[in-house]
Short mmCIF file of C-alpha atoms in Angstrom, two decimals:
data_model
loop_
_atom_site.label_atom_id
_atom_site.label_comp_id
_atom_site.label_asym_id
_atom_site.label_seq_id
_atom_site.Cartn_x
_atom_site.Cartn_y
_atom_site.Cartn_z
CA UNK O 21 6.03 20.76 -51.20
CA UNK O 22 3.32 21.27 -48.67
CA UNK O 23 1.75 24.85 -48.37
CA UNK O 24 0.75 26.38 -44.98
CA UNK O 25 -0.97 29.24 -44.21
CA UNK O 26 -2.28 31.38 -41.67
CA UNK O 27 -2.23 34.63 -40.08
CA UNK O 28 -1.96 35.91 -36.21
CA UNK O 29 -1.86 39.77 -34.41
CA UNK O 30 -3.08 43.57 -34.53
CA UNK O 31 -3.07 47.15 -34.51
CA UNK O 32 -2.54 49.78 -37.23
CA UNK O 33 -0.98 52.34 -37.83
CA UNK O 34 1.69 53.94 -40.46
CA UNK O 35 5.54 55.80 -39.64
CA UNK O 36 7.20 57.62 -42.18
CA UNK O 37 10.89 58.34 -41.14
CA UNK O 38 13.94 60.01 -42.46
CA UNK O 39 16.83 60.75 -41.00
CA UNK O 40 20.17 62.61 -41.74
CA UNK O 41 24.04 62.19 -40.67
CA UNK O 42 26.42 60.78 -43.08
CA UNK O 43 28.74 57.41 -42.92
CA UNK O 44 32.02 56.63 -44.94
CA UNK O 45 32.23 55.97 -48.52
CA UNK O 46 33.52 52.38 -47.80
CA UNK O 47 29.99 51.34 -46.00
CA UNK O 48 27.47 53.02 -48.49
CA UNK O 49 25.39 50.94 -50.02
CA UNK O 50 24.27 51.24 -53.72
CA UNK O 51 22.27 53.99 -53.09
CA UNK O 52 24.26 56.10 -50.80
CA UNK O 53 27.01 56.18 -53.43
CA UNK O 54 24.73 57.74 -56.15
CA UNK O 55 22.99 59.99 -53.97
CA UNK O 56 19.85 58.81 -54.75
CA UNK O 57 16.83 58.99 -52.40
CA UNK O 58 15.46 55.77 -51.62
CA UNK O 59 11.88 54.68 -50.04
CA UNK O 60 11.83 51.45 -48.00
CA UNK O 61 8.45 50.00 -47.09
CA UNK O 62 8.37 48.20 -44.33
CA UNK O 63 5.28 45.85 -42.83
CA UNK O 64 4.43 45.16 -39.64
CA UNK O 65 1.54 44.41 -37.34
CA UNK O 66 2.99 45.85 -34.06
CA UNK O 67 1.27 47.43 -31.45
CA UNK O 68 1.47 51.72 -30.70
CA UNK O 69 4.64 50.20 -27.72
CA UNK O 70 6.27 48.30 -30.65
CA UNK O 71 5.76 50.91 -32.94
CA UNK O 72 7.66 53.30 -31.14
CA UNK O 73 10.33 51.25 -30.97
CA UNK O 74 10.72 50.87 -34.41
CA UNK O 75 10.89 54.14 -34.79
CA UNK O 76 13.96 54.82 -32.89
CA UNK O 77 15.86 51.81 -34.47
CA UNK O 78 14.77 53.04 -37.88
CA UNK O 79 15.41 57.08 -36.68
CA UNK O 80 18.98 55.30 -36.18
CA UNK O 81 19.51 53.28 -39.19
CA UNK O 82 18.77 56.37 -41.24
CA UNK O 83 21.03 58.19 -39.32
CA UNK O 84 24.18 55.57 -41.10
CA UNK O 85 22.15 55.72 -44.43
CA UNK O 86 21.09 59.61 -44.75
CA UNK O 87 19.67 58.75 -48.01
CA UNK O 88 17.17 56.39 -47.14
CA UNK O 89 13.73 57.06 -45.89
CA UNK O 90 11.83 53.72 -44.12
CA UNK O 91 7.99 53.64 -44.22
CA UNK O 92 6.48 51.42 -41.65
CA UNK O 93 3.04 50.11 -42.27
CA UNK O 94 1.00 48.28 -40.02
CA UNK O 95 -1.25 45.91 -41.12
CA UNK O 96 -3.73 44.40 -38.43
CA UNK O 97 -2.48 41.12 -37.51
CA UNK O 98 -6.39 39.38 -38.21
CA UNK O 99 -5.69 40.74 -41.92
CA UNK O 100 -2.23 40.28 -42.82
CA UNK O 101 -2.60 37.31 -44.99
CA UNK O 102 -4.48 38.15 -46.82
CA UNK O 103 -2.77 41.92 -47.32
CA UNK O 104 0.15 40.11 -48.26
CA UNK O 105 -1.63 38.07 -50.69
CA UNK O 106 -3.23 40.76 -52.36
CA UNK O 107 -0.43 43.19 -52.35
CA UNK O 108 1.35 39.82 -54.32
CA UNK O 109 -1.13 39.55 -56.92
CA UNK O 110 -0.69 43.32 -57.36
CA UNK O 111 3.15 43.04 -57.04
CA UNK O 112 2.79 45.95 -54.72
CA UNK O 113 4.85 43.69 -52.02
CA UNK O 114 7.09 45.66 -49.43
CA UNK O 115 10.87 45.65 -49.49
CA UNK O 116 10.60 43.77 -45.73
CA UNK O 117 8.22 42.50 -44.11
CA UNK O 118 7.41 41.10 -40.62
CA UNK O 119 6.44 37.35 -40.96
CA UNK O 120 4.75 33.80 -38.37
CA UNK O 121 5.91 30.89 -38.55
CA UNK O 122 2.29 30.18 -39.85
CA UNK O 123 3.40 32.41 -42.87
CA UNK O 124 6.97 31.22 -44.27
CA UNK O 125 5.93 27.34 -45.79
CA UNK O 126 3.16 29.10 -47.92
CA UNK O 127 5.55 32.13 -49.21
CA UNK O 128 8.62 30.05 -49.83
CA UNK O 129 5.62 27.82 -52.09
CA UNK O 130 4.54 30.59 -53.90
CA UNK O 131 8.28 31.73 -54.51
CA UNK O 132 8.00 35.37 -53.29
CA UNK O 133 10.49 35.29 -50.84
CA UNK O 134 14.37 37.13 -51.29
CA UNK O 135 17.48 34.69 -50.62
CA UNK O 136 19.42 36.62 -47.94
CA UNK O 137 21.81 33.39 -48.02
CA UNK O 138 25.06 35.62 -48.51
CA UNK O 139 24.38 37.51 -45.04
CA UNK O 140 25.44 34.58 -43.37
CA UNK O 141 29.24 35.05 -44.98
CA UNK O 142 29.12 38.66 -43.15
CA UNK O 143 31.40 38.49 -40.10
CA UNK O 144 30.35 41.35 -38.76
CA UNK O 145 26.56 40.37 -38.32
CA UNK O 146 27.79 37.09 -36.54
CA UNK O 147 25.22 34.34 -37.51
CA UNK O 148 26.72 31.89 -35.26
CA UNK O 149 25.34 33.76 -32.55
CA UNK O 150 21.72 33.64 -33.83
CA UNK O 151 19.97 29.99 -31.92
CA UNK O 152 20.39 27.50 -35.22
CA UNK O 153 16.98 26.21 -33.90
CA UNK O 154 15.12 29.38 -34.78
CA UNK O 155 16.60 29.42 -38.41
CA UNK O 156 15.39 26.27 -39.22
CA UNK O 157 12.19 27.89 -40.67
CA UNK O 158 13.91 30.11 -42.79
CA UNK O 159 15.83 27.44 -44.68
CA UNK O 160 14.86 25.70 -47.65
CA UNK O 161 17.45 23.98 -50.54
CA UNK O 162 20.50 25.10 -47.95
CA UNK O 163 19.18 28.55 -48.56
CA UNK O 164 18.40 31.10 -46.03
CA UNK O 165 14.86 33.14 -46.70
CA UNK O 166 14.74 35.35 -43.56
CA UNK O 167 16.03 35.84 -40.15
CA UNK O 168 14.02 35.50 -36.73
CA UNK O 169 13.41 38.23 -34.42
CA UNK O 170 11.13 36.80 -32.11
CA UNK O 171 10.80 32.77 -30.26
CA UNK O 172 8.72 33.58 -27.22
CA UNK O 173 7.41 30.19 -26.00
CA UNK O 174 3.99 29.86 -23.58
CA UNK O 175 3.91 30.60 -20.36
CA UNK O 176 1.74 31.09 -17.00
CA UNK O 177 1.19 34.64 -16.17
CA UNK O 178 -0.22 34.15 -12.83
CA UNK O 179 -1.42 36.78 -10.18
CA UNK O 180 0.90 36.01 -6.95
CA UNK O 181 -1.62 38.28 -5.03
CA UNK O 182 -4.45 35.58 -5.31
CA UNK O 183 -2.20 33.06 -4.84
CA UNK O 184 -1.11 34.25 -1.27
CA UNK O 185 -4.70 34.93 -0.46
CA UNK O 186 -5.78 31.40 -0.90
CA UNK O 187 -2.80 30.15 0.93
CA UNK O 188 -0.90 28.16 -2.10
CA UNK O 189 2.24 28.04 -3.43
CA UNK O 190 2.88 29.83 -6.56
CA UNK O 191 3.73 27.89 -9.84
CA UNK O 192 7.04 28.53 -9.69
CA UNK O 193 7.92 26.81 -6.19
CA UNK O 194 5.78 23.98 -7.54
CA UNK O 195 7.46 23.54 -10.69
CA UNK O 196 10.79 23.74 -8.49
CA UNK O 197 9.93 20.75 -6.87
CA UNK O 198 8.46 18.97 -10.07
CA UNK O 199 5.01 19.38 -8.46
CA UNK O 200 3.30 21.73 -11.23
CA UNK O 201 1.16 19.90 -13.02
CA UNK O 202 -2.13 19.74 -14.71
CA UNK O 203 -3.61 18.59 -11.93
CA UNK O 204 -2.07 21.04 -9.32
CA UNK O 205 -2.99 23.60 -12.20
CA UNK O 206 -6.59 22.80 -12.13
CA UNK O 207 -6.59 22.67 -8.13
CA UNK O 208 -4.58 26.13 -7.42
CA UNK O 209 -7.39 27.50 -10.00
CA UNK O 210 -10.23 25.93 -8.04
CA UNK O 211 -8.93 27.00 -4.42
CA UNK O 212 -8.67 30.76 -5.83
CA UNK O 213 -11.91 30.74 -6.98
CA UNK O 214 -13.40 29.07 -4.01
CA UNK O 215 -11.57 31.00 -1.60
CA UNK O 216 -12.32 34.69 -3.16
CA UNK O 217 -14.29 37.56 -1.75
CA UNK O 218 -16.04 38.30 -4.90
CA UNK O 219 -17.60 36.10 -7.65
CA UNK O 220 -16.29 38.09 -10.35
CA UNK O 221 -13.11 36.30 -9.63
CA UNK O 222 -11.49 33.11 -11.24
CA UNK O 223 -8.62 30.74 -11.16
CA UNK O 224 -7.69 30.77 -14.47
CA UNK O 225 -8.47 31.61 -18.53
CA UNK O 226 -7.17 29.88 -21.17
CA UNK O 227 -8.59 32.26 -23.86
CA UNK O 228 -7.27 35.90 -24.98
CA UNK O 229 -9.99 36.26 -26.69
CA UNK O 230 -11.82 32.98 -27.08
CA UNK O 231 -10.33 32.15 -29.97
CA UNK O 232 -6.45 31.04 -28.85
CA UNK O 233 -7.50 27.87 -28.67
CA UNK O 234 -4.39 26.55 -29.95
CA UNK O 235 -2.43 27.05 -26.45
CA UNK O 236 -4.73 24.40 -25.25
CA UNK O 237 -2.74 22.24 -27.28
CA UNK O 238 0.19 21.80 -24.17
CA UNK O 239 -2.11 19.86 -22.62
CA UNK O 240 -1.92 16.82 -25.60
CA UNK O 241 1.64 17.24 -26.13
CA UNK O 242 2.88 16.98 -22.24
CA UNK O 243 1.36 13.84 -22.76
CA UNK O 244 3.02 12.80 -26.26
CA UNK O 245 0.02 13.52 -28.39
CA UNK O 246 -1.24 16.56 -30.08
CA UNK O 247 -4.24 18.18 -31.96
CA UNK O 248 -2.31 16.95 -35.78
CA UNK O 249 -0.19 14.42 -36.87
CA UNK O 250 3.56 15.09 -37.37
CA UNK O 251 2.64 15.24 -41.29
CA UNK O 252 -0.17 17.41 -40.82
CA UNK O 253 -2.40 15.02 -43.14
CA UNK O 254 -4.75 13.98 -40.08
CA UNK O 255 -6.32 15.71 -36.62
CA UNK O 256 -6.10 13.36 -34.11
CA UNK O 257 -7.55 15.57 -30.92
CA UNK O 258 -10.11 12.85 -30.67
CA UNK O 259 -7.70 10.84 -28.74
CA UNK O 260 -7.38 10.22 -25.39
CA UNK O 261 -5.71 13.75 -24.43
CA UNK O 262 -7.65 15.69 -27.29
CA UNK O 263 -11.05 14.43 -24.89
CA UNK O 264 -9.50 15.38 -21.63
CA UNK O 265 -8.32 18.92 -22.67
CA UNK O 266 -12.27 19.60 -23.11
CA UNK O 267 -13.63 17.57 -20.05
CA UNK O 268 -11.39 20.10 -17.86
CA UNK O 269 -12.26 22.92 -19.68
CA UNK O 270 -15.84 22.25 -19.34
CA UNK O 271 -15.36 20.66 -15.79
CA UNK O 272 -13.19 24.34 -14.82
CA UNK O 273 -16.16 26.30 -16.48
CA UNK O 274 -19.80 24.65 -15.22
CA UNK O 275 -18.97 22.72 -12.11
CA UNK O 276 -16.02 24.40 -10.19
CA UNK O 277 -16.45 27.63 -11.85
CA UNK O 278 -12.84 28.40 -11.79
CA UNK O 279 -12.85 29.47 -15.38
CA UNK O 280 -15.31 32.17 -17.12
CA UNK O 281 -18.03 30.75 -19.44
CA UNK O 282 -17.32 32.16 -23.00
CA UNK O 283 -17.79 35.89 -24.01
CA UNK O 284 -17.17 37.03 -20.52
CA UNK O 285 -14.74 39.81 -21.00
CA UNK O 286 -12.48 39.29 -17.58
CA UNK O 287 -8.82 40.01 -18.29
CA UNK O 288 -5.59 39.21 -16.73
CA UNK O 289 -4.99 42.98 -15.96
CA UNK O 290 -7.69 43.43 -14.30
CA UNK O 291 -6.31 41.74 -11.13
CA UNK O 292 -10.15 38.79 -11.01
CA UNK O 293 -7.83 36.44 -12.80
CA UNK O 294 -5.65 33.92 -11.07
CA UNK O 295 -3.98 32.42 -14.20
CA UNK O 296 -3.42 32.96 -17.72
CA UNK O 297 -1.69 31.27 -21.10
CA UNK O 298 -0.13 33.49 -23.62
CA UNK O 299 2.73 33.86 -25.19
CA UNK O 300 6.27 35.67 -23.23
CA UNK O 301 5.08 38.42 -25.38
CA UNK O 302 1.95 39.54 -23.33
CA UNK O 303 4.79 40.87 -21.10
CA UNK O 304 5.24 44.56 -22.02
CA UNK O 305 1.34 45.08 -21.56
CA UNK O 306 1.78 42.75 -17.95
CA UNK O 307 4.55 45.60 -17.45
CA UNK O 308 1.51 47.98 -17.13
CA UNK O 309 0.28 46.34 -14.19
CA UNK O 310 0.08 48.41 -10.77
CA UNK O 311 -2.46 46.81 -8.13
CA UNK O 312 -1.34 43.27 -8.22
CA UNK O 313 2.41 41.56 -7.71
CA UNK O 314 2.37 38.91 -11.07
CA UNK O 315 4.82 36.50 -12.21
CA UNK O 316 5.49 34.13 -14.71
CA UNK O 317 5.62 30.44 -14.56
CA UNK O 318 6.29 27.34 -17.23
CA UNK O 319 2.98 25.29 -18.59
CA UNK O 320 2.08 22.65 -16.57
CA UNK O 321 3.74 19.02 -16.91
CA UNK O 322 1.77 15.90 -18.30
CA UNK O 323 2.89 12.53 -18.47
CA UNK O 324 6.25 13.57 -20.55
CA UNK O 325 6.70 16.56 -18.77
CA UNK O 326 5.80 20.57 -19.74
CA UNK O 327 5.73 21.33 -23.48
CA UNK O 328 4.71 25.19 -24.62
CA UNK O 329 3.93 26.32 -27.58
CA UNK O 330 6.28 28.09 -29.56
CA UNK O 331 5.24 31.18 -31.81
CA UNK O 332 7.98 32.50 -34.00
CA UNK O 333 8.62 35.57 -36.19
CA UNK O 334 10.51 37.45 -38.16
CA UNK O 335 11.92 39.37 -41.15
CA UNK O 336 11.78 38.83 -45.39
CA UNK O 337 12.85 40.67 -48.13
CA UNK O 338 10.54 39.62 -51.36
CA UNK O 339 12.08 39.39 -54.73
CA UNK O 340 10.15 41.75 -56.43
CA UNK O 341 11.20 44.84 -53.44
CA UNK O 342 12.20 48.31 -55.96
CA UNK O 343 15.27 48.51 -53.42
CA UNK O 344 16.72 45.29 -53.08
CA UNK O 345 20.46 45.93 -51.82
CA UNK O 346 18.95 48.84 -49.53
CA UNK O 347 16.73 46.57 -47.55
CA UNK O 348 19.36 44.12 -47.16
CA UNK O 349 21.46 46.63 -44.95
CA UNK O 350 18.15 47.17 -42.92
CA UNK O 351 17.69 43.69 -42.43
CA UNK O 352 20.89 43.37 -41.32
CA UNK O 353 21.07 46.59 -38.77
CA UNK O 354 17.14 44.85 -37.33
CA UNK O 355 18.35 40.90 -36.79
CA UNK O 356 22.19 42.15 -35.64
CA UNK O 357 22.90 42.47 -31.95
CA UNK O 358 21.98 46.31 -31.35
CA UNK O 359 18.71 45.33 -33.32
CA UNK O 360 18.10 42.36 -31.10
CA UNK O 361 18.76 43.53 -27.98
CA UNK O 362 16.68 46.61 -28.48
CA UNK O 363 13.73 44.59 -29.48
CA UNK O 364 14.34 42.31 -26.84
CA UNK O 365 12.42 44.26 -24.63
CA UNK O 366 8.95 43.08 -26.33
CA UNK O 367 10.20 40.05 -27.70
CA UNK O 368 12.15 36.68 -26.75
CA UNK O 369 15.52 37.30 -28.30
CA UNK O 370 16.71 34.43 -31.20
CA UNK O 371 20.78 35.34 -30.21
CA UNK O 372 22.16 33.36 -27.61
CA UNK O 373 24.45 36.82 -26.49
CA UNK O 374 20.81 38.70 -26.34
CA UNK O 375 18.91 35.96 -24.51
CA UNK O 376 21.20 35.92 -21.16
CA UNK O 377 21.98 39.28 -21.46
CA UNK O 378 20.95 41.46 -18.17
CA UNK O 379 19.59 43.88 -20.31
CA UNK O 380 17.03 41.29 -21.66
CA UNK O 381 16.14 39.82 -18.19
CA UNK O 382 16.29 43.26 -16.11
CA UNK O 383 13.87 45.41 -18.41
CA UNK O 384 11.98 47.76 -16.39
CA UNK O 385 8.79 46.00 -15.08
CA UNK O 386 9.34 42.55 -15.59
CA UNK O 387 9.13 39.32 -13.46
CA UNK O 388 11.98 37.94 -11.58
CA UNK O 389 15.21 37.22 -13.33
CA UNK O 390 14.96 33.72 -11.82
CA UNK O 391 11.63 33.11 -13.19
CA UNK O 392 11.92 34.38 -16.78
CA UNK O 393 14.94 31.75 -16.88
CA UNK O 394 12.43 28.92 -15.63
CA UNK O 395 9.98 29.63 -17.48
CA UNK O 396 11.50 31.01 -21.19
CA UNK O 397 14.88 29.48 -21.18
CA UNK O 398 14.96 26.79 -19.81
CA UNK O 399 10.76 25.85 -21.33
CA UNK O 400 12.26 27.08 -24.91
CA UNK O 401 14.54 23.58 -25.80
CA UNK O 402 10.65 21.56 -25.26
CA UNK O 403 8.88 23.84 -27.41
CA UNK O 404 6.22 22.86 -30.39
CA UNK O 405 6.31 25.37 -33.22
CA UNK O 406 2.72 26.29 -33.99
CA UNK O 407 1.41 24.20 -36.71
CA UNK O 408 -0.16 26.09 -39.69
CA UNK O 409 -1.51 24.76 -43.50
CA UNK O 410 -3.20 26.02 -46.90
CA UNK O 411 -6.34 25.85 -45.23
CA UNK O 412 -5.61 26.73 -42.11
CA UNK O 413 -8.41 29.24 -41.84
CA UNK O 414 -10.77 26.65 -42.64
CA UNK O 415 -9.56 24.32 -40.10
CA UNK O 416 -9.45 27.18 -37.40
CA UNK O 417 -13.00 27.69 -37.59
CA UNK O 418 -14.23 23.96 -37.66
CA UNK O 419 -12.07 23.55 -34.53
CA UNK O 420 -13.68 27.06 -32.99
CA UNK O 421 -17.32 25.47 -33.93
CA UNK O 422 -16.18 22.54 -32.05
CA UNK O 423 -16.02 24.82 -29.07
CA UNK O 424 -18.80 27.20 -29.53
CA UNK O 425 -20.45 23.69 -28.76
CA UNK O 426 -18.98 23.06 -25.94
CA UNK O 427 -19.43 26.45 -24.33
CA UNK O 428 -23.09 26.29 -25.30
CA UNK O 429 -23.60 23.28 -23.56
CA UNK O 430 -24.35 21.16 -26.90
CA UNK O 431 -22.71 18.11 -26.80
CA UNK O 432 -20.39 15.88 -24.82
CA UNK O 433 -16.20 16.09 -25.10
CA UNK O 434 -15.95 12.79 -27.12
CA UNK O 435 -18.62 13.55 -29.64
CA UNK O 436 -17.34 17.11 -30.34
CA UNK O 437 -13.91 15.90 -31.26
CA UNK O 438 -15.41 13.12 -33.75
CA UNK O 439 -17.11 15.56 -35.76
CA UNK O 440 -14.34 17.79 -36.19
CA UNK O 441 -12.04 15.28 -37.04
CA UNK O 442 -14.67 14.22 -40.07
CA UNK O 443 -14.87 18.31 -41.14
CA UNK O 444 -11.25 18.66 -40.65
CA UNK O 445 -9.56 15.43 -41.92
CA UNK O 446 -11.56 16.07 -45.34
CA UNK O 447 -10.00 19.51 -45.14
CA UNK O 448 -6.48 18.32 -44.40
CA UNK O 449 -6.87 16.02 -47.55
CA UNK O 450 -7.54 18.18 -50.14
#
């Protein structure tokens, strides 16, 4: 089997909760029936927003299970890896556990993962609702290792404000009329810059924090390439499209100066940036936004049309968890429809009932209805998974060397590419 690794997100902090109110005989689980108190640990890596709204669905699902007390943990995002391996080793492992799609090959490998197989035969949590896409990555042998609670796929956050001022059309009339492309992309961020009243503003950032290269990737893959081969046994981002993605990043940040040059800290909320990639995600923070109108958008079309990335999460149990039957019944309350549609406000929902519900598109604060279905819904069928491997770190910082060259000005596109493809091929192969 191939083994995949990596880790992604942030934020820490740690919930104790207990709650009280009792439930019939005929629903208690194992616990309930004996009386006997029982601790759930529970790992995230959510931020303080998230956090709090764990804490009412877990406030709630003690409420049906009076015995049961649910400690969330947070774990920042950067780290979680590597907690999870060393809480492993030290079979100190949580009874659930927030996982990426980065995460799930290497822990199915290393056989730490609970079979939650026999939820699927429980009518009342209705699997056939859940997308069948998003449980491919919990399935191994015909056996099911976790269920998702999150598929938000990339998108364009884009400041409409800036737009108007530089007399365009926003993405989303573009793409209406098949006209968003790369190359309207690059133009739209060009005219904003060019037509601004102050230098400290730009068309567009492709970086969060100059290390997201990976949503870069859309480029190669609207054009039927990509950084890796299918296998994952060869980076091929010297090719054609791999070469372009960094001539236009280097073209947007030294000649039209549409982009920032690296380590300027300019963000999105800040109202000096035209155009940004992240994930549907970024939402509840865009939700903050008060001195700018912003919208969302699909990723520009190449050559075989727009293709985002797709990040994916969700929940395990691991076999070695004190409270095995306990957790189960909190798995099931987070991944069934009340738990979906409450998380749905941070995350792209997995159940089809969730995902065109009103309550999903008509949170407080977000884009148009009409845009969230252009760019998630409808984007979502065309979306690449994030690829991950064993060495994933490693590779992630010969590619991030690859652009700490460009940004410094140290070598051409081409050239870049061919030497990481030597550091990371020989990586890939081991």
């Amino acid at each position: 089997m191939k083994k995949w690794l990596t880790g992604l997100l942030a934020l820490t902090l740690g919930v104790g909760l207990m709650g009280c109110a009792g439930k019939e005989q005929s629903n208690h689980t194992p616990g309930e029936a004996s009386g006997e108190k029982v601790l759930l640990k529970f790992a995230t890596w959510g931020n303080p927003a998230q956090l709090e709204l764990y804490k009412g669905l877990t406030d709630a699902f003690t409420q049906e299970h009076p015995n049961i007390e649910v400690q969330i943990d947070t774990i920042p995002f950067a780290d979680y890896q590597q907690k999870m391996s060393v809480l492993a080793a030290g079979q100190e492992l949580p009874d659930i556990a927030w996982v990426s799609e980065r995460m799930v090959p290497q822990f199915m490998a290393n056989d730490i993962l609970a079979d939650v197989t026999d939820i699927v035969q429980d009518d009342a949590f209705d699997i056939d609702d859940i997308i069948p896409s998003t449980l491919e990555l919990f399935r191994q042998d015909d056996k099911l290792y976790g269920l998702p609670f999150s598929t938000p796929p990339s998108v364009v956050f884009y400041n409409e404000d800036l737009f108007k001022q530089a007399g365009l059309s926003t993405p989303n009339e573009l793409a209406e009329k098949g006209e968003w492309t790369w190359e309207t992309f690059e133009e739209a961020a060009k005219t904003i810059k060019t037509s601004a009243a102050s230098s400290n503003v730009y068309g567009a950032n492709f970086f969060r924090d100059w290390k997201t290269w990976i949503i870069l990737a859309s480029y190669s893959w609207s054009n039927g390439s990509g950084p890796f081969n299918p296998e994952m046994t060869e980076y091929t981002w010297n090719d054609q499209y791999g070469v372009e993605t960094l001539d236009m990043l280097k073209r947007m940040m030294f000649t039209e100066g549409s982009h920032p040059k690296a380590g300027e800290q300019v963000n999105f909320e800040s109202g000096q940036i035209g155009m940004i990639f992240d994930n549907y995600s970024f939402v509840s923070k865009a939700r903050e936004i008060q001195n700018f109108k912003w919208s969302i958008a699909p990723m520009p079309s190449g050559s075989k049309g727009s293709v985002p990335m797709m990040g994916q999460a969700g929940y395990v149990l691991f076999k070695e968890g004190k409270h095995p039957e306990e957790a189960k019944e909190l798995l099931k309350f987070l991944a069934g429809k009340e738990g979906v549609q409450k998380t749905s406000a941070f995350f792209v929902p997995p159940r089809q009932s969730v995902l065109n519900s009103d309550e999903f598109l008509s949170v407080e604060g977000n884009p148009d209805a009409g845009h969230i279905k252009q760019a998630v819904i409808d984007e979502m069928p065309k979306a690449v998974v994030q690829p991950g491997h064993i060495r994933w770190q490693n590779i992630d910082t010969e590619i991030l060397t690859g652009f700490d060259e460009l940004f410094a000005g140290q070598g051409e596109p081409q050239k870049i590419q061919d030497e990481v493809k030597s550091k990371v091929d020989a990586l890939l192969s081991k």
